[in-house]
GROMACS .gro file of N, CA and C in nm:
model
  423
    1ASP      N    1  -0.004   1.996  -2.158
    1ASP     CA    2  -0.055   1.863  -2.117
    1ASP      C    3  -0.005   1.827  -1.981
    2GLU      N    4  -0.106   1.796  -1.897
    2GLU     CA    5  -0.064   1.742  -1.766
    2GLU      C    6  -0.044   1.594  -1.769
    3SER      N    7   0.066   1.550  -1.726
    3SER     CA    8   0.083   1.404  -1.724
    3SER      C    9   0.031   1.351  -1.591
    4LYS      N   10  -0.004   1.227  -1.581
    4LYS     CA   11  -0.052   1.164  -1.464
    4LYS      C   12   0.065   1.162  -1.357
    5PRO      N   13   0.028   1.184  -1.231
    5PRO     CA   14   0.132   1.173  -1.127
    5PRO      C   15   0.164   1.027  -1.105
    6ASN      N   16   0.298   1.003  -1.059
    6ASN     CA   17   0.331   0.868  -1.024
    6ASN      C   18   0.269   0.826  -0.890
    7VAL      N   19   0.285   0.706  -0.847
    7VAL     CA   20   0.220   0.654  -0.730
    7VAL      C   21   0.255   0.741  -0.605
    8VAL      N   22   0.385   0.783  -0.596
    8VAL     CA   23   0.423   0.866  -0.485
    8VAL      C   24   0.351   0.997  -0.485
    9LYS      N   25   0.341   1.064  -0.598
    9LYS     CA   26   0.283   1.196  -0.611
    9LYS      C   27   0.129   1.191  -0.590
   10VAL      N   28   0.066   1.069  -0.624
   10VAL     CA   29  -0.072   1.050  -0.588
   10VAL      C   30  -0.091   1.060  -0.445
   11ALA      N   31  -0.008   0.981  -0.374
   11ALA     CA   32  -0.014   0.984  -0.219
   11ALA      C   33   0.015   1.117  -0.167
   12ILE      N   34   0.114   1.186  -0.212
   12ILE     CA   35   0.152   1.323  -0.167
   12ILE      C   36   0.041   1.418  -0.185
   13GLY      N   37  -0.036   1.394  -0.298
   13GLY     CA   38  -0.148   1.493  -0.328
   13GLY      C   39  -0.276   1.461  -0.253
   14SER      N   40  -0.266   1.355  -0.167
   14SER     CA   41  -0.391   1.323  -0.094
   14SER      C   42  -0.376   1.364   0.055
   15LYS      N   43  -0.473   1.443   0.101
   15LYS     CA   44  -0.479   1.485   0.244
   15LYS      C   45  -0.500   1.366   0.338
   16ASP      N   46  -0.547   1.254   0.286
   16ASP     CA   47  -0.581   1.135   0.368
   16ASP      C   48  -0.458   1.045   0.373
   17HIS      N   49  -0.344   1.079   0.313
   17HIS     CA   50  -0.232   0.986   0.319
   17HIS      C   51  -0.101   1.056   0.370
   18THR      N   52  -0.115   1.152   0.448
   18THR     CA   53   0.008   1.217   0.509
   18THR      C   54   0.091   1.124   0.588
   19THR      N   55   0.026   1.029   0.664
   19THR     CA   56   0.107   0.934   0.748
   19THR      C   57   0.181   0.840   0.657
   20LEU      N   58   0.123   0.793   0.549
   20LEU     CA   59   0.176   0.706   0.459
   20LEU      C   60   0.304   0.772   0.390
   21VAL      N   61   0.289   0.897   0.345
   21VAL     CA   62   0.389   0.969   0.282
   21VAL      C   63   0.505   0.992   0.382
   22ALA      N   64   0.481   1.020   0.506
   22ALA     CA   65   0.588   1.041   0.605
   22ALA      C   66   0.660   0.897   0.625
   23ALA      N   67   0.582   0.790   0.621
   23ALA     CA   68   0.649   0.656   0.639
   23ALA      C   69   0.729   0.619   0.526
   24VAL      N   70   0.684   0.649   0.401
   24VAL     CA   71   0.767   0.614   0.281
   24VAL      C   72   0.896   0.700   0.277
   25GLN      N   73   0.885   0.830   0.318
   25GLN     CA   74   0.999   0.908   0.331
   25GLN      C   75   1.099   0.857   0.439
   26ALA      N   76   1.050   0.812   0.557
   26ALA     CA   77   1.130   0.767   0.663
   26ALA      C   78   1.203   0.635   0.619
   27ALA      N   79   1.134   0.558   0.539
   27ALA     CA   80   1.188   0.432   0.494
   27ALA      C   81   1.277   0.440   0.375
   28ASP      N   82   1.297   0.568   0.324
   28ASP     CA   83   1.383   0.587   0.213
   28ASP      C   84   1.323   0.515   0.086
   29LEU      N   85   1.194   0.504   0.066
   29LEU     CA   86   1.138   0.436  -0.050
   29LEU      C   87   1.081   0.527  -0.155
   30VAL      N   88   1.094   0.662  -0.139
   30VAL     CA   89   1.042   0.754  -0.243
   30VAL      C   90   1.096   0.728  -0.376
   31ASN      N   91   1.231   0.722  -0.387
   31ASN     CA   92   1.293   0.703  -0.520
   31ASN      C   93   1.250   0.562  -0.586
   32ALA      N   94   1.247   0.460  -0.508
   32ALA     CA   95   1.213   0.333  -0.558
   32ALA      C   96   1.069   0.332  -0.616
   33LEU      N   97   0.972   0.398  -0.541
   33LEU     CA   98   0.836   0.397  -0.588
   33LEU      C   99   0.814   0.509  -0.695
   34SER      N  100   0.911   0.588  -0.721
   34SER     CA  101   0.899   0.690  -0.822
   34SER      C  102   0.950   0.631  -0.960
   35ASN      N  103   1.010   0.516  -0.956
   35ASN     CA  104   1.068   0.457  -1.078
   35ASN      C  105   0.953   0.417  -1.175
   36ASN      N  106   0.989   0.369  -1.289
   36ASN     CA  107   0.888   0.324  -1.394
   36ASN      C  108   0.783   0.224  -1.347
   37GLY      N  109   0.829   0.140  -1.258
   37GLY     CA  110   0.733   0.036  -1.212
   37GLY      C  111   0.709  -0.072  -1.315
   38PRO      N  112   0.587  -0.104  -1.342
   38PRO     CA  113   0.465  -0.055  -1.277
   38PRO      C  114   0.445  -0.110  -1.136
   39PHE      N  115   0.376  -0.039  -1.058
   39PHE     CA  116   0.338  -0.077  -0.923
   39PHE      C  117   0.195  -0.071  -0.897
   40THR      N  118   0.147  -0.166  -0.818
   40THR     CA  119   0.012  -0.155  -0.753
   40THR      C  120   0.044  -0.128  -0.604
   41VAL      N  121  -0.003  -0.010  -0.559
   41VAL     CA  122   0.027   0.024  -0.421
   41VAL      C  123  -0.109   0.022  -0.344
   42PHE      N  124  -0.116  -0.052  -0.237
   42PHE     CA  125  -0.230  -0.053  -0.149
   42PHE      C  126  -0.201   0.045  -0.037
   43ALA      N  127  -0.266   0.156  -0.041
   43ALA     CA  128  -0.227   0.276   0.044
   43ALA      C  129  -0.325   0.300   0.153
   44PRO      N  130  -0.277   0.271   0.274
   44PRO     CA  131  -0.368   0.288   0.394
   44PRO      C  132  -0.386   0.435   0.418
   45THR      N  133  -0.501   0.469   0.465
   45THR     CA  134  -0.540   0.609   0.492
   45THR      C  135  -0.478   0.646   0.635
   46ASN      N  136  -0.477   0.779   0.658
   46ASN     CA  137  -0.435   0.823   0.794
   46ASN      C  138  -0.522   0.747   0.902
   47GLU      N  139  -0.653   0.732   0.873
   47GLU     CA  140  -0.739   0.670   0.977
   47GLU      C  141  -0.689   0.524   1.000
   48ALA      N  142  -0.646   0.457   0.889
   48ALA     CA  143  -0.594   0.318   0.897
   48ALA      C  144  -0.482   0.319   0.988
   49PHE      N  145  -0.386   0.417   0.972
   49PHE     CA  146  -0.266   0.421   1.064
   49PHE      C  147  -0.303   0.453   1.209
   50ASN      N  148  -0.402   0.543   1.223
   50ASN     CA  149  -0.448   0.585   1.354
   50ASN      C  150  -0.512   0.465   1.430
   51ALA      N  151  -0.572   0.362   1.356
   51ALA     CA  152  -0.631   0.246   1.424
   51ALA      C  153  -0.528   0.151   1.482
   52LEU      N  154  -0.399   0.165   1.444
   52LEU     CA  155  -0.301   0.081   1.504
   52LEU      C  156  -0.289   0.104   1.649
   53PRO      N  157  -0.228   0.017   1.731
   53PRO     CA  158  -0.218   0.045   1.874
   53PRO      C  159  -0.137   0.167   1.890
   54ALA      N  160  -0.168   0.244   1.997
   54ALA     CA  161  -0.105   0.367   2.035
   54ALA      C  162   0.055   0.352   2.035
   55GLY      N  163   0.117   0.449   1.970
   55GLY     CA  164   0.265   0.448   1.964
   55GLY      C  165   0.325   0.366   1.849
   56THR      N  166   0.246   0.282   1.782
   56THR     CA  167   0.300   0.199   1.681
   56THR      C  168   0.363   0.284   1.566
   57VAL      N  169   0.288   0.384   1.515
   57VAL     CA  170   0.344   0.457   1.399
   57VAL      C  171   0.467   0.541   1.444
   58GLU      N  172   0.456   0.604   1.568
   58GLU     CA  173   0.571   0.680   1.610
   58GLU      C  174   0.693   0.594   1.631
   59GLY      N  175   0.673   0.469   1.676
   59GLY     CA  176   0.778   0.377   1.703
   59GLY      C  177   0.847   0.336   1.567
   60LEU      N  178   0.758   0.321   1.468
   60LEU     CA  179   0.813   0.266   1.332
   60LEU      C  180   0.884   0.379   1.259
   61LEU      N  181   0.850   0.508   1.296
   61LEU     CA  182   0.917   0.616   1.221
   61LEU      C  183   1.051   0.652   1.275
   62LYS      N  184   1.093   0.582   1.386
   62LYS     CA  185   1.225   0.603   1.444
   62LYS      C  186   1.338   0.544   1.350
   63PRO      N  187   1.453   0.610   1.341
   63PRO     CA  188   1.555   0.561   1.245
   63PRO      C  189   1.587   0.410   1.273
   64GLU      N  190   1.591   0.370   1.390
   64GLU     CA  191   1.635   0.234   1.432
   64GLU      C  192   1.527   0.132   1.374
   65LYS      N  193   1.404   0.176   1.343
   65LYS     CA  194   1.307   0.084   1.298
   65LYS      C  195   1.282   0.090   1.144
   66LYS      N  196   1.377   0.156   1.080
   66LYS     CA  197   1.371   0.174   0.939
   66LYS      C  198   1.348   0.047   0.853
   67GLU      N  199   1.416  -0.061   0.896
   67GLU     CA  200   1.405  -0.185   0.821
   67GLU      C  201   1.264  -0.245   0.842
   68ALA      N  202   1.217  -0.249   0.969
   68ALA     CA  203   1.078  -0.305   0.990
   68ALA      C  204   0.974  -0.222   0.919
   69LEU      N  205   0.992  -0.088   0.920
   69LEU     CA  206   0.900   0.002   0.849
   69LEU      C  207   0.899  -0.024   0.704
   70ALA      N  208   1.022  -0.043   0.641
   70ALA     CA  209   1.030  -0.073   0.495
   70ALA      C  210   0.963  -0.207   0.467
   71ASP      N  211   0.979  -0.309   0.557
   71ASP     CA  212   0.919  -0.436   0.529
   71ASP      C  213   0.765  -0.423   0.533
   72ILE      N  214   0.708  -0.355   0.626
   72ILE     CA  215   0.563  -0.330   0.630
   72ILE      C  216   0.513  -0.255   0.504
   73LEU      N  217   0.587  -0.146   0.463
   73LEU     CA  218   0.545  -0.074   0.351
   73LEU      C  219   0.560  -0.153   0.222
   74GLN      N  220   0.662  -0.232   0.216
   74GLN     CA  221   0.687  -0.316   0.092
   74GLN      C  222   0.575  -0.423   0.081
   75TYR      N  223   0.515  -0.455   0.197
   75TYR     CA  224   0.403  -0.551   0.197
   75TYR      C  225   0.278  -0.484   0.132
   76HIS      N  226   0.281  -0.359   0.113
   76HIS     CA  227   0.163  -0.286   0.047
   76HIS      C  228   0.192  -0.265  -0.099
   77VAL      N  229   0.289  -0.324  -0.154
   77VAL     CA  230   0.330  -0.297  -0.296
   77VAL      C  231   0.344  -0.424  -0.366
   78PHE      N  232   0.281  -0.423  -0.498
   78PHE     CA  233   0.291  -0.546  -0.584
   78PHE      C  234   0.358  -0.483  -0.714
   79VAL      N  235   0.450  -0.555  -0.770
   79VAL     CA  236   0.511  -0.518  -0.899
   79VAL      C  237   0.428  -0.564  -1.013
   80GLY      N  238   0.365  -0.466  -1.083
   80GLY     CA  239   0.275  -0.487  -1.193
   80GLY      C  240   0.146  -0.409  -1.157
   81VAL      N  241   0.051  -0.402  -1.255
   81VAL     CA  242  -0.065  -0.321  -1.236
   81VAL      C  243  -0.182  -0.417  -1.221
   82LEU      N  244  -0.248  -0.411  -1.107
   82LEU     CA  245  -0.361  -0.494  -1.078
   82LEU      C  246  -0.484  -0.401  -1.056
   83THR      N  247  -0.560  -0.380  -1.162
   83THR     CA  248  -0.681  -0.305  -1.153
   83THR      C  249  -0.787  -0.408  -1.102
   84THR      N  250  -0.899  -0.354  -1.030
   84THR     CA  251  -0.988  -0.440  -0.975
   84THR      C  252  -1.052  -0.547  -1.074
   85GLU      N  253  -1.055  -0.508  -1.198
   85GLU     CA  254  -1.113  -0.607  -1.298
   85GLU      C  255  -1.023  -0.729  -1.308
   86TYR      N  256  -0.899  -0.726  -1.263
   86TYR     CA  257  -0.819  -0.841  -1.265
   86TYR      C  258  -0.804  -0.914  -1.133
   87LEU      N  259  -0.868  -0.859  -1.028
   87LEU     CA  260  -0.860  -0.922  -0.897
   87LEU      C  261  -0.966  -1.026  -0.889
   88GLN      N  262  -0.932  -1.144  -0.833
   88GLN     CA  263  -1.025  -1.252  -0.814
   88GLN      C  264  -1.022  -1.303  -0.673
   89ASP      N  265  -1.139  -1.352  -0.633
   89ASP     CA  266  -1.157  -1.407  -0.493
   89ASP      C  267  -1.057  -1.522  -0.472
   90GLY      N  268  -0.981  -1.513  -0.368
   90GLY     CA  269  -0.888  -1.613  -0.335
   90GLY      C  270  -0.752  -1.611  -0.400
   91GLN      N  271  -0.738  -1.501  -0.486
   91GLN     CA  272  -0.605  -1.484  -0.557
   91GLN      C  273  -0.503  -1.446  -0.459
   92VAL      N  274  -0.384  -1.517  -0.466
   92VAL     CA  275  -0.271  -1.485  -0.381
   92VAL      C  276  -0.170  -1.412  -0.469
   93ILE      N  277  -0.125  -1.301  -0.419
   93ILE     CA  278  -0.026  -1.217  -0.488
   93ILE      C  279   0.098  -1.201  -0.410
   94GLY      N  280   0.212  -1.200  -0.477
   94GLY     CA  281   0.340  -1.186  -0.414
   94GLY      C  282   0.380  -1.038  -0.402
   95MET      N  283   0.398  -0.996  -0.279
   95MET     CA  284   0.425  -0.853  -0.254
   95MET      C  285   0.585  -0.829  -0.262
   96VAL      N  286   0.623  -0.700  -0.266
   96VAL     CA  287   0.763  -0.667  -0.287
   96VAL      C  288   0.844  -0.719  -0.171
   97ASN      N  289   0.793  -0.728  -0.049
   97ASN     CA  290   0.873  -0.775   0.063
   97ASN      C  291   0.897  -0.923   0.061
   98GLY      N  292   0.837  -0.997  -0.033
   98GLY     CA  293   0.861  -1.137  -0.044
   98GLY      C  294   0.743  -1.223   0.017
   99SER      N  295   0.657  -1.166   0.089
   99SER     CA  296   0.539  -1.230   0.156
   99SER      C  297   0.425  -1.234   0.053
  100ASN      N  298   0.322  -1.314   0.080
  100ASN     CA  299   0.206  -1.323  -0.009
  100ASN      C  300   0.083  -1.251   0.065
  101ALA      N  301  -0.002  -1.198  -0.014
  101ALA     CA  302  -0.124  -1.144   0.045
  101ALA      C  303  -0.239  -1.200  -0.044
  102THR      N  304  -0.362  -1.206   0.009
  102THR     CA  305  -0.474  -1.277  -0.045
  102THR      C  306  -0.582  -1.173  -0.081
  103ILE      N  307  -0.633  -1.178  -0.206
  103ILE     CA  308  -0.744  -1.092  -0.241
  103ILE      C  309  -0.874  -1.167  -0.215
  104HIS      N  310  -0.971  -1.085  -0.168
  104HIS     CA  311  -1.106  -1.137  -0.147
  104HIS      C  312  -1.206  -1.049  -0.216
  105VAL      N  313  -1.304  -1.113  -0.286
  105VAL     CA  314  -1.403  -1.039  -0.354
  105VAL      C  315  -1.541  -1.099  -0.311
  106LYS      N  316  -1.625  -1.008  -0.261
  106LYS     CA  317  -1.754  -1.048  -0.216
  106LYS      C  318  -1.857  -0.934  -0.247
  107ASP      N  319  -1.962  -0.979  -0.311
  107ASP     CA  320  -2.068  -0.873  -0.345
  107ASP      C  321  -2.009  -0.751  -0.418
  108GLY      N  322  -1.912  -0.778  -0.499
  108GLY     CA  323  -1.858  -0.662  -0.587
  108GLY      C  324  -1.759  -0.578  -0.505
  109LYS      N  325  -1.735  -0.616  -0.384
  109LYS     CA  326  -1.636  -0.539  -0.299
  109LYS      C  327  -1.506  -0.611  -0.296
  110PHE      N  328  -1.394  -0.533  -0.294
  110PHE     CA  329  -1.261  -0.602  -0.303
  110PHE      C  330  -1.185  -0.568  -0.174
  111MET      N  331  -1.110  -0.670  -0.134
  111MET     CA  332  -1.029  -0.662  -0.009
  111MET      C  333  -0.890  -0.726  -0.046
  112ILE      N  334  -0.793  -0.678   0.027
  112ILE     CA  335  -0.665  -0.743   0.036
  112ILE      C  336  -0.640  -0.781   0.181
  113ASN      N  337  -0.622  -0.911   0.210
  113ASN     CA  338  -0.622  -0.967   0.347
  113ASN      C  339  -0.753  -0.908   0.416
  114ASP      N  340  -0.739  -0.834   0.521
  114ASP     CA  341  -0.868  -0.787   0.589
  114ASP      C  342  -0.895  -0.639   0.562
  115ALA      N  343  -0.824  -0.582   0.463
  115ALA     CA  344  -0.849  -0.440   0.437
  115ALA      C  345  -0.937  -0.423   0.308
  116HIS      N  346  -1.033  -0.332   0.327
  116HIS     CA  347  -1.121  -0.307   0.210
  116HIS      C  348  -1.055  -0.200   0.112
  117ILE      N  349  -1.071  -0.223  -0.016
  117ILE     CA  350  -1.025  -0.125  -0.112
  117ILE      C  351  -1.144  -0.034  -0.132
  118VAL      N  352  -1.117   0.090  -0.091
  118VAL     CA  353  -1.223   0.200  -0.093
  118VAL      C  354  -1.224   0.291  -0.216
  119ALA      N  355  -1.099   0.291  -0.281
  119ALA     CA  356  -1.096   0.376  -0.401
  119ALA      C  357  -0.976   0.333  -0.473
  120SER      N  358  -0.971   0.368  -0.610
  120SER     CA  359  -0.863   0.333  -0.686
  120SER      C  360  -0.828   0.452  -0.771
  121VAL      N  361  -0.689   0.487  -0.776
  121VAL     CA  362  -0.643   0.604  -0.853
  121VAL      C  363  -0.536   0.557  -0.951
  122PRO      N  364  -0.560   0.575  -1.079
  122PRO     CA  365  -0.450   0.540  -1.173
  122PRO      C  366  -0.336   0.633  -1.163
  123ALA      N  367  -0.212   0.589  -1.185
  123ALA     CA  368  -0.099   0.668  -1.184
  123ALA      C  369  -0.012   0.644  -1.301
  124SER      N  370   0.085   0.732  -1.325
  124SER     CA  371   0.165   0.712  -1.449
  124SER      C  372   0.257   0.586  -1.442
  125ASN      N  373   0.286   0.536  -1.323
  125ASN     CA  374   0.364   0.413  -1.307
  125ASN      C  375   0.288   0.306  -1.234
  126GLY      N  376   0.164   0.306  -1.241
  126GLY     CA  377   0.080   0.194  -1.186
  126GLY      C  378  -0.051   0.238  -1.146
  127ILE      N  379  -0.096   0.186  -1.026
  127ILE     CA  380  -0.226   0.223  -0.965
  127ILE      C  381  -0.215   0.226  -0.818
  128VAL      N  382  -0.291   0.313  -0.754
  128VAL     CA  383  -0.303   0.319  -0.609
  128VAL      C  384  -0.450   0.274  -0.564
  129HIS      N  385  -0.446   0.177  -0.487
  129HIS     CA  386  -0.574   0.138  -0.426
  129HIS      C  387  -0.573   0.185  -0.283
  130VAL      N  388  -0.669   0.265  -0.256
  130VAL     CA  389  -0.681   0.320  -0.116
  130VAL      C  390  -0.749   0.213  -0.029
  131ILE      N  391  -0.683   0.179   0.085
  131ILE     CA  392  -0.739   0.079   0.170
  131ILE      C  393  -0.763   0.135   0.317
  132ASP      N  394  -0.852   0.067   0.383
  132ASP     CA  395  -0.900   0.120   0.514
  132ASP      C  396  -0.833   0.063   0.641
  133LYS      N  397  -0.728  -0.021   0.615
  133LYS     CA  398  -0.650  -0.084   0.721
  133LYS      C  399  -0.500  -0.099   0.680
  134VAL      N  400  -0.415  -0.095   0.775
  134VAL     CA  401  -0.276  -0.124   0.742
  134VAL      C  402  -0.261  -0.276   0.752
  135ILE      N  403  -0.210  -0.335   0.641
  135ILE     CA  404  -0.198  -0.481   0.632
  135ILE      C  405  -0.054  -0.518   0.684
  136LEU      N  406  -0.042  -0.615   0.765
  136LEU     CA  407   0.088  -0.643   0.826
  136LEU      C  408   0.137  -0.785   0.764
  137PRO      N  409   0.261  -0.787   0.731
  137PRO     CA  410   0.317  -0.912   0.674
  137PRO      C  411   0.310  -1.022   0.775
  138PRO      N  412   0.293  -1.146   0.728
  138PRO     CA  413   0.293  -1.253   0.826
  138PRO      C  414   0.425  -1.262   0.894
  139ALA      N  415   0.418  -1.298   1.017
  139ALA     CA  416   0.537  -1.310   1.103
  139ALA      C  417   0.628  -1.410   1.051
  140ASN      N  418   0.762  -1.381   1.049
  140ASN     CA  419   0.859  -1.478   1.003
  140ASN      C  420   0.877  -1.584   1.114
  141ASN      N  421   0.874  -1.705   1.066
  141ASN     CA  422   0.891  -1.817   1.166
  141ASN      C  423   1.036  -1.843   1.192
   0.00000   0.00000   0.00000
């Protein structure tokens, strides 16, 4: 019997998420996301990371930027399982980093902030929603 992979193994198994996997490893979040959870992970594709301004990803992967990288990555994680059937337009959800994100639903399409959910993959410790943009936490005032 094959058991479902956890959210980290789902990302590791995807050729479209190598940048995300490298970032999770650089931020030392592999063990945290491998725990029981449950987690809802909004997983930006490599293309989403590539759309950031030149040098952004490389800069965030530097050891001295580990805290900022962890903050951004934790803004892509919700504790609990949110399948699309539970997502509602205007719903505000609290992310692991302490900031809120907003769900948008229009014409049967789902978004978190301004990123479209393009696919969803169940995992043993939650669900991975593939998104087409990197969502950035609101700036701290």
